[in-house]
Amino acid sequence: MSDTVGTLIRLAAKRFGADPAKLRAEDDLFENLGIDSFQAVELISDVEDEFDVELPDYELQGIKTFAALAQKIDARR
Amino acid sequence: MIDWTYSEGVYELTLAAPPCNEIGTGMLAGLRRFLDQVDPAAHTLIVRSGLRQGFCAGADLRELHRGLSDAPRDQHGPQLRQFIDAIHGVMDDLDMLPLTTVGVVHGICFGGGFELALTCDVLIAEKTARFCFPELRLGIIPGFGGIPRLRRDVGNGLIRDLLLSGRSINAKRAQAAGLVSQVVASGEGLTAARALAAQTGKFDPTARKAAKAFIKKLPKDELLAERELFVRLAEGPALLAALQRFVESTDLRPYLP
C-alpha cells in the first residue's frame, strides 16, 4: 500500500468513524464507508488540506477507490 | 425551515430545510418574513445552517422543474422572471441591511447557496466548507446575483475559474482569494461569529453603518444584466432538459460533481 493510500484510509476512517484496519486500497469509498455526497464533499476538503493539493471536482468523476483517488492526489503533488 | 432569535442586538438566522436548505418559494418567503421585521437597532446578523449537510445546496431544482413542467411554454419566461425578481429583492435587501452580516459556512455552499453567502459582509468558513458555481451544468449562469457580488471581492481570474469550470474550492483556498475572512475548525463557526458579533456591538452605530455604506455598494447595473441573461438562458431548452435529468436521476450522490 502506498503512503498516500495509507493516509487516505486514515483520514476517511477518522472522518467517518470507521476502523482503518478494515479498509483496503481497492475498496469502494462509498459502499464501504456508506457515505453520501455531502460527506464525500467533507472528505475532499480533508484530503486537500492533508496533502496540500487542489482536486478539481471534474477529475474526481468516476473515482471510487482509495487507490484511484491516491493516484489523482500524487499527480498534483 | 427558517428560524431566528434576537438577543442584545444580534440576530441569529438559522436555515433548516432538508436536505440542504434548497432555495425555493418557501425559503424565499421565510427570508422575506425575516427581512420585514428586522429591528433597525440591531447591530449584527449571523446567517447559518442548522443542518449537518452544509450551508445551502442552491436553488430548489425539483420545485423549479415542477413549475416549468406544469406551465405552458410561453409562461416560462414570465414565471422565471417573477421568481428571479423576488430572489433579487431578498438578496439585495440582505446585502444592504444596516447591520454587520456574518455568514457561517460549513459543508456544501453551492450555486444559490454561494450567492446567499455572498450577500454577507463577512464570511466565516469551517474547514469543511466548499464553494461552487455548478450552474453551467444546468445550461444557465448563476442567477441570484452571485457573479456581480463575487466581483466586488475577488479577481476576475478566480471568477472565470469557478464559473467556467464549475469546480468547487475549499475554505482555505477561499480565504486565500479574499472571499472568506476566517477559517475555523469544524463546528466552531457559530462561536467565532458570536465573538465577532460581541465586538461589533461595541462600535458606535452611526460609524458602523456609515462604514458599511461607504465600502459596500450594490453593483446595480451588473445585477440587472445578470438577471436578463439568466432569464434568457433559463427559457432555453437546456435548463428543462437538465432539470429533467436531475429529477429522474437515481444517483444517491447528486451533489457530487
mmCIF file of C-alpha atoms in Angstrom:
data_model
loop_
_atom_site.group_PDB
_atom_site.id
_atom_site.type_symbol
_atom_site.label_atom_id
_atom_site.label_comp_id
_atom_site.label_asym_id
_atom_site.label_seq_id
_atom_site.Cartn_x
_atom_site.Cartn_y
_atom_site.Cartn_z
ATOM 1 C CA MET A 1 0.000 0.000 0.000
ATOM 2 C CA SER A 2 1.376 3.440 -0.905
ATOM 3 C CA ASP A 3 1.841 6.137 1.711
ATOM 4 C CA THR A 4 -0.877 8.160 0.004
ATOM 5 C CA VAL A 5 -3.393 5.332 0.219
ATOM 6 C CA GLY A 6 -2.485 4.736 3.861
ATOM 7 C CA THR A 7 -3.016 8.395 4.716
ATOM 8 C CA LEU A 8 -6.296 8.457 2.788
ATOM 9 C CA ILE A 9 -7.590 5.480 4.716
ATOM 10 C CA ARG A 10 -6.595 7.111 7.983
ATOM 11 C CA LEU A 11 -8.394 10.334 7.022
ATOM 12 C CA ALA A 12 -11.544 8.541 5.894
ATOM 13 C CA ALA A 13 -11.601 6.336 8.980
ATOM 14 C CA LYS A 14 -11.225 9.377 11.236
ATOM 15 C CA ARG A 15 -13.884 11.433 9.440
ATOM 16 C CA PHE A 16 -16.477 8.636 9.346
ATOM 17 C CA GLY A 17 -15.610 6.704 12.480
ATOM 18 C CA ALA A 18 -14.566 3.562 10.629
ATOM 19 C CA ASP A 19 -11.956 1.002 11.590
ATOM 20 C CA PRO A 20 -8.922 1.693 9.370
ATOM 21 C CA ALA A 21 -7.833 -1.924 9.659
ATOM 22 C CA LYS A 22 -10.947 -2.913 7.730
ATOM 23 C CA LEU A 23 -10.353 -0.541 4.802
ATOM 24 C CA ARG A 24 -8.355 -1.580 1.709
ATOM 25 C CA ALA A 25 -6.861 0.302 -1.240
ATOM 26 C CA GLU A 26 -9.339 -1.146 -3.721
ATOM 27 C CA ASP A 27 -12.410 -0.633 -1.519
ATOM 28 C CA ASP A 28 -15.290 1.383 -2.921
ATOM 29 C CA LEU A 29 -15.262 4.511 -0.752
ATOM 30 C CA PHE A 30 -18.994 4.984 -0.905
ATOM 31 C CA GLU A 31 -20.092 1.418 -0.398
ATOM 32 C CA ASN A 32 -17.581 0.521 2.295
ATOM 33 C CA LEU A 33 -17.985 3.701 4.253
ATOM 34 C CA GLY A 34 -21.696 4.123 3.494
ATOM 35 C CA ILE A 35 -21.295 7.851 2.888
ATOM 36 C CA ASP A 36 -23.474 10.254 0.926
ATOM 37 C CA SER A 37 -22.473 13.092 -1.353
ATOM 38 C CA PHE A 38 -22.429 15.625 1.479
ATOM 39 C CA GLN A 39 -19.953 13.511 3.402
ATOM 40 C CA ALA A 40 -17.896 12.952 0.272
ATOM 41 C CA VAL A 41 -17.533 16.719 -0.058
ATOM 42 C CA GLU A 42 -16.224 16.880 3.511
ATOM 43 C CA LEU A 43 -13.708 14.162 2.741
ATOM 44 C CA ILE A 44 -12.453 16.032 -0.336
ATOM 45 C CA SER A 45 -11.726 19.054 1.869
ATOM 46 C CA ASP A 46 -9.900 16.878 4.395
ATOM 47 C CA VAL A 47 -7.819 15.359 1.601
ATOM 48 C CA GLU A 48 -6.939 18.726 0.073
ATOM 49 C CA ASP A 49 -5.865 20.043 3.478
ATOM 50 C CA GLU A 50 -3.813 16.993 4.369
ATOM 51 C CA PHE A 51 -1.923 16.752 1.075
ATOM 52 C CA ASP A 52 -1.894 20.484 0.316
ATOM 53 C CA VAL A 53 -3.358 19.935 -3.151
ATOM 54 C CA GLU A 54 -6.436 21.097 -5.021
ATOM 55 C CA LEU A 55 -8.544 18.419 -6.651
ATOM 56 C CA PRO A 56 -10.863 19.733 -9.363
ATOM 57 C CA ASP A 57 -14.236 18.039 -8.976
ATOM 58 C CA TYR A 58 -14.385 17.052 -12.631
ATOM 59 C CA GLU A 59 -11.241 14.944 -12.171
ATOM 60 C CA LEU A 60 -12.939 13.005 -9.414
ATOM 61 C CA GLN A 61 -15.869 11.864 -11.522
ATOM 62 C CA GLY A 62 -15.956 8.086 -11.511
ATOM 63 C CA ILE A 63 -13.302 7.774 -8.793
ATOM 64 C CA LYS A 64 -14.499 5.144 -6.362
ATOM 65 C CA THR A 65 -11.489 3.557 -4.683
ATOM 66 C CA PHE A 66 -8.806 4.822 -2.317
ATOM 67 C CA ALA A 67 -6.183 3.673 -4.830
ATOM 68 C CA ALA A 68 -7.694 5.678 -7.698
ATOM 69 C CA LEU A 69 -8.059 8.760 -5.500
ATOM 70 C CA ALA A 70 -4.451 8.365 -4.360
ATOM 71 C CA GLN A 71 -3.293 8.435 -7.992
ATOM 72 C CA LYS A 72 -5.088 11.737 -8.553
ATOM 73 C CA ILE A 73 -3.509 13.193 -5.424
ATOM 74 C CA ASP A 74 0.002 12.043 -6.326
ATOM 75 C CA ALA A 75 -0.354 13.609 -9.784
ATOM 76 C CA ARG A 76 -0.753 17.020 -8.136
ATOM 77 C CA ARG A 77 1.971 16.930 -5.514
ATOM 78 C CA MET B 1 -37.455 25.920 7.511
ATOM 79 C CA ILE B 2 -36.130 29.285 8.714
ATOM 80 C CA ASP B 3 -35.897 30.344 12.311
ATOM 81 C CA TRP B 4 -34.308 33.249 14.067
ATOM 82 C CA THR B 5 -33.514 34.504 17.527
ATOM 83 C CA TYR B 6 -32.847 38.081 18.571
ATOM 84 C CA SER B 7 -30.911 38.983 21.657
ATOM 85 C CA GLU B 8 -28.852 42.028 22.658
ATOM 86 C CA GLY B 9 -28.725 43.425 19.147
ATOM 87 C CA VAL B 10 -27.793 40.136 17.468
ATOM 88 C CA TYR B 11 -29.986 38.145 15.141
ATOM 89 C CA GLU B 12 -29.131 34.510 14.544
ATOM 90 C CA LEU B 13 -30.891 33.305 11.412
ATOM 91 C CA THR B 14 -30.837 29.533 11.048
ATOM 92 C CA LEU B 15 -31.690 27.754 7.807
ATOM 93 C CA ALA B 16 -33.001 24.253 8.390
ATOM 94 C CA ALA B 17 -34.823 22.921 5.339
ATOM 95 C CA PRO B 18 -33.664 19.403 4.437
ATOM 96 C CA PRO B 19 -31.998 18.045 2.501
ATOM 97 C CA CYS B 20 -29.690 21.083 2.347
ATOM 98 C CA ASN B 21 -31.602 24.374 2.553
ATOM 99 C CA GLU B 22 -32.546 24.492 -1.126
ATOM 100 C CA ILE B 23 -33.864 27.915 -2.069
ATOM 101 C CA GLY B 24 -37.406 27.797 -3.433
ATOM 102 C CA THR B 25 -40.560 29.781 -2.782
ATOM 103 C CA GLY B 26 -40.772 28.577 0.839
ATOM 104 C CA MET B 27 -37.223 29.612 1.729
ATOM 105 C CA LEU B 28 -37.706 32.876 -0.120
ATOM 106 C CA ALA B 29 -40.891 33.654 1.821
ATOM 107 C CA GLY B 30 -39.079 32.856 5.072
ATOM 108 C CA LEU B 31 -36.224 35.200 4.248
ATOM 109 C CA ARG B 32 -38.715 37.911 3.273
ATOM 110 C CA ARG B 33 -40.574 37.481 6.588
ATOM 111 C CA PHE B 34 -37.295 37.848 8.432
ATOM 112 C CA LEU B 35 -36.273 40.959 6.500
ATOM 113 C CA ASP B 36 -39.642 42.617 7.039
ATOM 114 C CA GLN B 37 -39.291 42.539 10.827
ATOM 115 C CA VAL B 38 -35.611 43.431 11.302
ATOM 116 C CA ASP B 39 -35.093 45.824 14.176
ATOM 117 C CA PRO B 40 -33.027 48.759 12.874
ATOM 118 C CA ALA B 41 -31.385 48.986 16.307
ATOM 119 C CA ALA B 42 -29.780 45.556 15.847
ATOM 120 C CA HIS B 43 -26.052 45.548 15.102
ATOM 121 C CA THR B 44 -25.297 42.043 13.791
ATOM 122 C CA LEU B 45 -26.968 39.327 11.786
ATOM 123 C CA ILE B 46 -25.479 35.824 11.809
ATOM 124 C CA VAL B 47 -26.684 33.582 8.977
ATOM 125 C CA ARG B 48 -26.053 29.878 9.423
ATOM 126 C CA SER B 49 -27.343 26.430 8.628
ATOM 127 C CA GLY B 50 -28.767 24.134 11.239
ATOM 128 C CA LEU B 51 -28.186 21.086 9.039
ATOM 129 C CA ARG B 52 -25.147 18.840 9.136
ATOM 130 C CA GLN B 53 -25.103 18.587 5.347
ATOM 131 C CA GLY B 54 -23.942 22.094 4.739
ATOM 132 C CA PHE B 55 -24.845 25.750 4.380
ATOM 133 C CA CYS B 56 -27.042 25.589 1.286
ATOM 134 C CA ALA B 57 -27.087 23.477 -1.866
ATOM 135 C CA GLY B 58 -28.591 26.247 -4.018
ATOM 136 C CA ALA B 59 -31.877 26.641 -5.832
ATOM 137 C CA ASP B 60 -34.640 24.104 -5.278
ATOM 138 C CA LEU B 61 -34.280 22.322 -8.609
ATOM 139 C CA ARG B 62 -37.203 19.977 -8.008
ATOM 140 C CA GLU B 63 -39.555 22.885 -7.392
ATOM 141 C CA LEU B 64 -38.167 24.698 -10.417
ATOM 142 C CA HIS B 65 -38.707 21.602 -12.541
ATOM 143 C CA ARG B 66 -42.296 21.243 -11.319
ATOM 144 C CA GLY B 67 -43.034 24.885 -12.039
ATOM 145 C CA LEU B 68 -41.668 24.774 -15.556
ATOM 146 C CA SER B 69 -43.168 21.394 -16.376
ATOM 147 C CA ASP B 70 -46.641 22.423 -15.240
ATOM 148 C CA ALA B 71 -46.652 25.740 -17.100
ATOM 149 C CA PRO B 72 -47.225 26.288 -20.832
ATOM 150 C CA ARG B 73 -44.014 27.080 -22.676
ATOM 151 C CA ASP B 74 -44.952 30.715 -23.237
ATOM 152 C CA GLN B 75 -45.305 31.181 -19.483
ATOM 153 C CA HIS B 76 -41.781 30.020 -18.643
ATOM 154 C CA GLY B 77 -40.236 33.447 -19.219
ATOM 155 C CA PRO B 78 -42.733 35.395 -17.074
ATOM 156 C CA GLN B 79 -42.629 32.718 -14.370
ATOM 157 C CA LEU B 80 -38.832 32.696 -14.246
ATOM 158 C CA ARG B 81 -38.735 36.474 -14.206
ATOM 159 C CA GLN B 82 -41.190 36.645 -11.311
ATOM 160 C CA PHE B 83 -39.106 34.206 -9.249
ATOM 161 C CA ILE B 84 -35.793 35.820 -10.087
ATOM 162 C CA ASP B 85 -37.139 39.315 -9.325
ATOM 163 C CA ALA B 86 -38.325 38.122 -5.911
ATOM 164 C CA ILE B 87 -34.966 36.448 -5.242
ATOM 165 C CA HIS B 88 -33.035 39.552 -6.237
ATOM 166 C CA GLY B 89 -35.241 41.665 -3.968
ATOM 167 C CA VAL B 90 -34.423 39.453 -0.988
ATOM 168 C CA MET B 91 -30.715 39.150 -1.804
ATOM 169 C CA ASP B 92 -30.346 42.910 -2.335
ATOM 170 C CA ASP B 93 -32.120 43.650 0.943
ATOM 171 C CA LEU B 94 -29.889 41.193 2.819
ATOM 172 C CA ASP B 95 -26.853 42.733 1.150
ATOM 173 C CA MET B 96 -27.791 46.258 2.172
ATOM 174 C CA LEU B 97 -29.032 45.647 5.724
ATOM 175 C CA PRO B 98 -27.739 48.373 8.048
ATOM 176 C CA LEU B 99 -26.228 45.689 10.292
ATOM 177 C CA THR B 100 -22.988 43.781 10.075
ATOM 178 C CA THR B 101 -23.909 40.474 8.490
ATOM 179 C CA VAL B 102 -21.839 37.370 9.164
ATOM 180 C CA GLY B 103 -22.270 34.167 7.191
ATOM 181 C CA VAL B 104 -21.182 30.940 8.877
ATOM 182 C CA VAL B 105 -20.492 28.318 6.247
ATOM 183 C CA HIS B 106 -19.816 24.613 6.556
ATOM 184 C CA GLY B 107 -20.067 21.793 4.055
ATOM 185 C CA ILE B 108 -21.821 22.492 0.784
ATOM 186 C CA CYS B 109 -22.169 26.110 -0.268
ATOM 187 C CA PHE B 110 -23.162 25.686 -3.893
ATOM 188 C CA GLY B 111 -24.921 27.763 -6.513
ATOM 189 C CA GLY B 112 -27.692 29.844 -4.987
ATOM 190 C CA GLY B 113 -26.328 28.975 -1.553
ATOM 191 C CA PHE B 114 -22.997 30.510 -2.504
ATOM 192 C CA GLU B 115 -24.896 33.531 -3.800
ATOM 193 C CA LEU B 116 -26.740 33.831 -0.487
ATOM 194 C CA ALA B 117 -23.427 33.674 1.388
ATOM 195 C CA LEU B 118 -22.052 36.417 -0.852
ATOM 196 C CA THR B 119 -24.668 38.866 0.430
ATOM 197 C CA CYS B 120 -22.941 38.718 3.841
ATOM 198 C CA ASP B 121 -20.379 41.311 4.882
ATOM 199 C CA VAL B 122 -18.058 38.756 6.450
ATOM 200 C CA LEU B 123 -17.798 35.025 5.858
ATOM 201 C CA ILE B 124 -16.544 32.603 8.472
ATOM 202 C CA ALA B 125 -15.888 29.173 6.982
ATOM 203 C CA GLU B 126 -15.479 25.934 8.823
ATOM 204 C CA LYS B 127 -12.801 23.724 7.301
ATOM 205 C CA THR B 128 -15.390 21.509 5.627
ATOM 206 C CA ALA B 129 -16.856 24.376 3.579
ATOM 207 C CA ARG B 130 -16.795 24.129 -0.213
ATOM 208 C CA PHE B 131 -17.845 26.855 -2.605
ATOM 209 C CA CYS B 132 -19.041 26.174 -6.132
ATOM 210 C CA PHE B 133 -20.992 27.600 -9.047
ATOM 211 C CA PRO B 134 -22.291 24.476 -10.838
ATOM 212 C CA GLU B 135 -24.822 26.364 -12.988
ATOM 213 C CA LEU B 136 -23.208 25.739 -16.389
ATOM 214 C CA ARG B 137 -24.053 22.062 -15.888
ATOM 215 C CA LEU B 138 -27.698 23.155 -15.981
ATOM 216 C CA GLY B 139 -27.312 25.326 -19.050
ATOM 217 C CA ILE B 140 -27.631 28.563 -17.099
ATOM 218 C CA ILE B 141 -25.494 31.069 -15.227
ATOM 219 C CA PRO B 142 -25.826 31.876 -11.519
ATOM 220 C CA GLY B 143 -28.979 33.980 -11.323
ATOM 221 C CA PHE B 144 -29.236 35.177 -7.737
ATOM 222 C CA GLY B 145 -26.645 37.944 -8.077
ATOM 223 C CA GLY B 146 -23.597 35.817 -7.323
ATOM 224 C CA ILE B 147 -21.187 36.871 -10.033
ATOM 225 C CA PRO B 148 -21.641 40.641 -9.578
ATOM 226 C CA ARG B 149 -21.297 40.208 -5.823
ATOM 227 C CA LEU B 150 -18.234 37.999 -6.146
ATOM 228 C CA ARG B 151 -16.673 40.600 -8.446
ATOM 229 C CA ARG B 152 -16.769 43.090 -5.584
ATOM 230 C CA ASP B 153 -14.489 40.861 -3.551
ATOM 231 C CA VAL B 154 -12.144 38.817 -5.726
ATOM 232 C CA GLY B 155 -10.295 38.952 -9.019
ATOM 233 C CA ASN B 156 -11.764 38.071 -12.382
ATOM 234 C CA GLY B 157 -9.429 35.099 -12.793
ATOM 235 C CA LEU B 158 -10.925 33.213 -9.873
ATOM 236 C CA ILE B 159 -14.446 34.054 -11.015
ATOM 237 C CA ARG B 160 -13.734 32.685 -14.501
ATOM 238 C CA ASP B 161 -12.218 29.586 -12.942
ATOM 239 C CA LEU B 162 -15.265 28.947 -10.745
ATOM 240 C CA LEU B 163 -17.849 29.887 -13.340
ATOM 241 C CA LEU B 164 -16.329 28.226 -16.393
ATOM 242 C CA SER B 165 -15.060 25.042 -14.747
ATOM 243 C CA GLY B 166 -17.850 24.540 -12.214
ATOM 244 C CA ARG B 167 -15.274 23.173 -9.764
ATOM 245 C CA SER B 168 -15.542 23.692 -6.043
ATOM 246 C CA ILE B 169 -12.913 25.264 -3.817
ATOM 247 C CA ASN B 170 -12.279 24.656 -0.137
ATOM 248 C CA ALA B 171 -12.288 27.088 2.758
ATOM 249 C CA LYS B 172 -8.537 27.648 2.743
ATOM 250 C CA ARG B 173 -8.467 28.499 -0.979
ATOM 251 C CA ALA B 174 -11.476 30.774 -0.498
ATOM 252 C CA GLN B 175 -9.673 32.562 2.303
ATOM 253 C CA ALA B 176 -6.506 32.946 0.232
ATOM 254 C CA ALA B 177 -8.622 34.505 -2.525
ATOM 255 C CA GLY B 178 -10.135 37.030 -0.105
ATOM 256 C CA LEU B 179 -13.615 35.563 -0.204
ATOM 257 C CA VAL B 180 -13.589 34.162 3.320
ATOM 258 C CA SER B 181 -12.422 36.194 6.322
ATOM 259 C CA GLN B 182 -11.798 33.463 8.870
ATOM 260 C CA VAL B 183 -11.340 29.707 8.665
ATOM 261 C CA VAL B 184 -12.173 27.759 11.804
ATOM 262 C CA ALA B 185 -12.351 24.131 12.856
ATOM 263 C CA SER B 186 -15.417 22.075 12.131
ATOM 264 C CA GLY B 187 -18.239 23.046 14.479
ATOM 265 C CA GLU B 188 -16.573 26.291 15.626
ATOM 266 C CA GLY B 189 -18.139 28.703 13.131
ATOM 267 C CA LEU B 190 -21.004 29.910 15.284
ATOM 268 C CA THR B 191 -18.726 30.549 18.260
ATOM 269 C CA ALA B 192 -16.410 32.634 16.079
ATOM 270 C CA ALA B 193 -19.385 34.539 14.651
ATOM 271 C CA ARG B 194 -20.731 35.276 18.130
ATOM 272 C CA ALA B 195 -17.337 36.612 19.184
ATOM 273 C CA LEU B 196 -17.356 38.905 16.149
ATOM 274 C CA ALA B 197 -20.919 39.997 16.967
ATOM 275 C CA ALA B 198 -19.847 40.870 20.516
ATOM 276 C CA GLN B 199 -17.077 43.038 19.073
ATOM 277 C CA THR B 200 -19.418 44.679 16.553
ATOM 278 C CA GLY B 201 -21.790 45.585 19.367
ATOM 279 C CA LYS B 202 -19.102 47.791 20.926
ATOM 280 C CA PHE B 203 -18.921 50.116 17.926
ATOM 281 C CA ASP B 204 -20.765 53.378 17.553
ATOM 282 C CA PRO B 205 -23.873 52.569 15.476
ATOM 283 C CA THR B 206 -23.604 55.625 13.243
ATOM 284 C CA ALA B 207 -19.963 54.952 12.391
ATOM 285 C CA ARG B 208 -20.605 51.236 11.869
ATOM 286 C CA LYS B 209 -23.480 51.873 9.441
ATOM 287 C CA ALA B 210 -21.550 54.609 7.647
ATOM 288 C CA ALA B 211 -18.532 52.331 7.205
ATOM 289 C CA LYS B 212 -20.638 49.636 5.592
ATOM 290 C CA ALA B 213 -22.494 52.067 3.354
ATOM 291 C CA PHE B 214 -19.160 53.583 2.310
ATOM 292 C CA ILE B 215 -17.456 50.327 1.324
ATOM 293 C CA LYS B 216 -20.274 48.047 0.225
ATOM 294 C CA LYS B 217 -22.354 49.112 -2.752
ATOM 295 C CA LEU B 218 -24.860 47.183 -4.800
ATOM 296 C CA PRO B 219 -23.480 46.504 -8.302
ATOM 297 C CA LYS B 220 -26.840 47.514 -9.753
ATOM 298 C CA ASP B 221 -26.019 47.536 -13.471
ATOM 299 C CA GLU B 222 -24.363 44.124 -13.354
ATOM 300 C CA LEU B 223 -27.158 42.661 -11.266
ATOM 301 C CA LEU B 224 -29.682 43.840 -13.828
ATOM 302 C CA ALA B 225 -27.626 42.463 -16.707
ATOM 303 C CA GLU B 226 -27.219 39.136 -14.915
ATOM 304 C CA ARG B 227 -30.956 38.896 -14.347
ATOM 305 C CA GLU B 228 -31.684 39.427 -18.048
ATOM 306 C CA LEU B 229 -29.058 36.917 -19.177
ATOM 307 C CA PHE B 230 -30.252 34.359 -16.648
ATOM 308 C CA VAL B 231 -33.879 34.559 -17.807
ATOM 309 C CA ARG B 232 -32.835 34.362 -21.466
ATOM 310 C CA LEU B 233 -30.754 31.224 -20.853
ATOM 311 C CA ALA B 234 -33.281 29.664 -18.481
ATOM 312 C CA GLU B 235 -36.020 29.984 -21.103
ATOM 313 C CA GLY B 236 -33.967 27.825 -23.466
ATOM 314 C CA PRO B 237 -34.274 24.052 -23.760
ATOM 315 C CA ALA B 238 -31.031 23.201 -21.927
ATOM 316 C CA LEU B 239 -32.314 24.021 -18.424
ATOM 317 C CA LEU B 240 -35.504 21.998 -18.657
ATOM 318 C CA ALA B 241 -33.592 19.029 -20.097
ATOM 319 C CA ALA B 242 -31.013 19.256 -17.279
ATOM 320 C CA LEU B 243 -33.745 19.533 -14.638
ATOM 321 C CA GLN B 244 -35.458 16.514 -16.142
ATOM 322 C CA ARG B 245 -32.218 14.533 -15.833
ATOM 323 C CA PHE B 246 -31.798 15.711 -12.259
ATOM 324 C CA VAL B 247 -35.272 14.698 -11.054
ATOM 325 C CA GLU B 248 -35.125 11.364 -12.879
ATOM 326 C CA SER B 249 -31.653 10.514 -11.619
ATOM 327 C CA THR B 250 -31.414 7.634 -9.203
ATOM 328 C CA ASP B 251 -27.913 8.718 -8.208
ATOM 329 C CA LEU B 252 -27.728 8.755 -4.449
ATOM 330 C CA ARG B 253 -24.935 11.285 -4.648
ATOM 331 C CA PRO B 254 -26.468 14.142 -6.652
ATOM 332 C CA TYR B 255 -24.168 16.733 -5.127
ATOM 333 C CA LEU B 256 -21.027 15.118 -6.366
ATOM 334 C CA PRO B 257 -19.726 16.938 -9.391
#
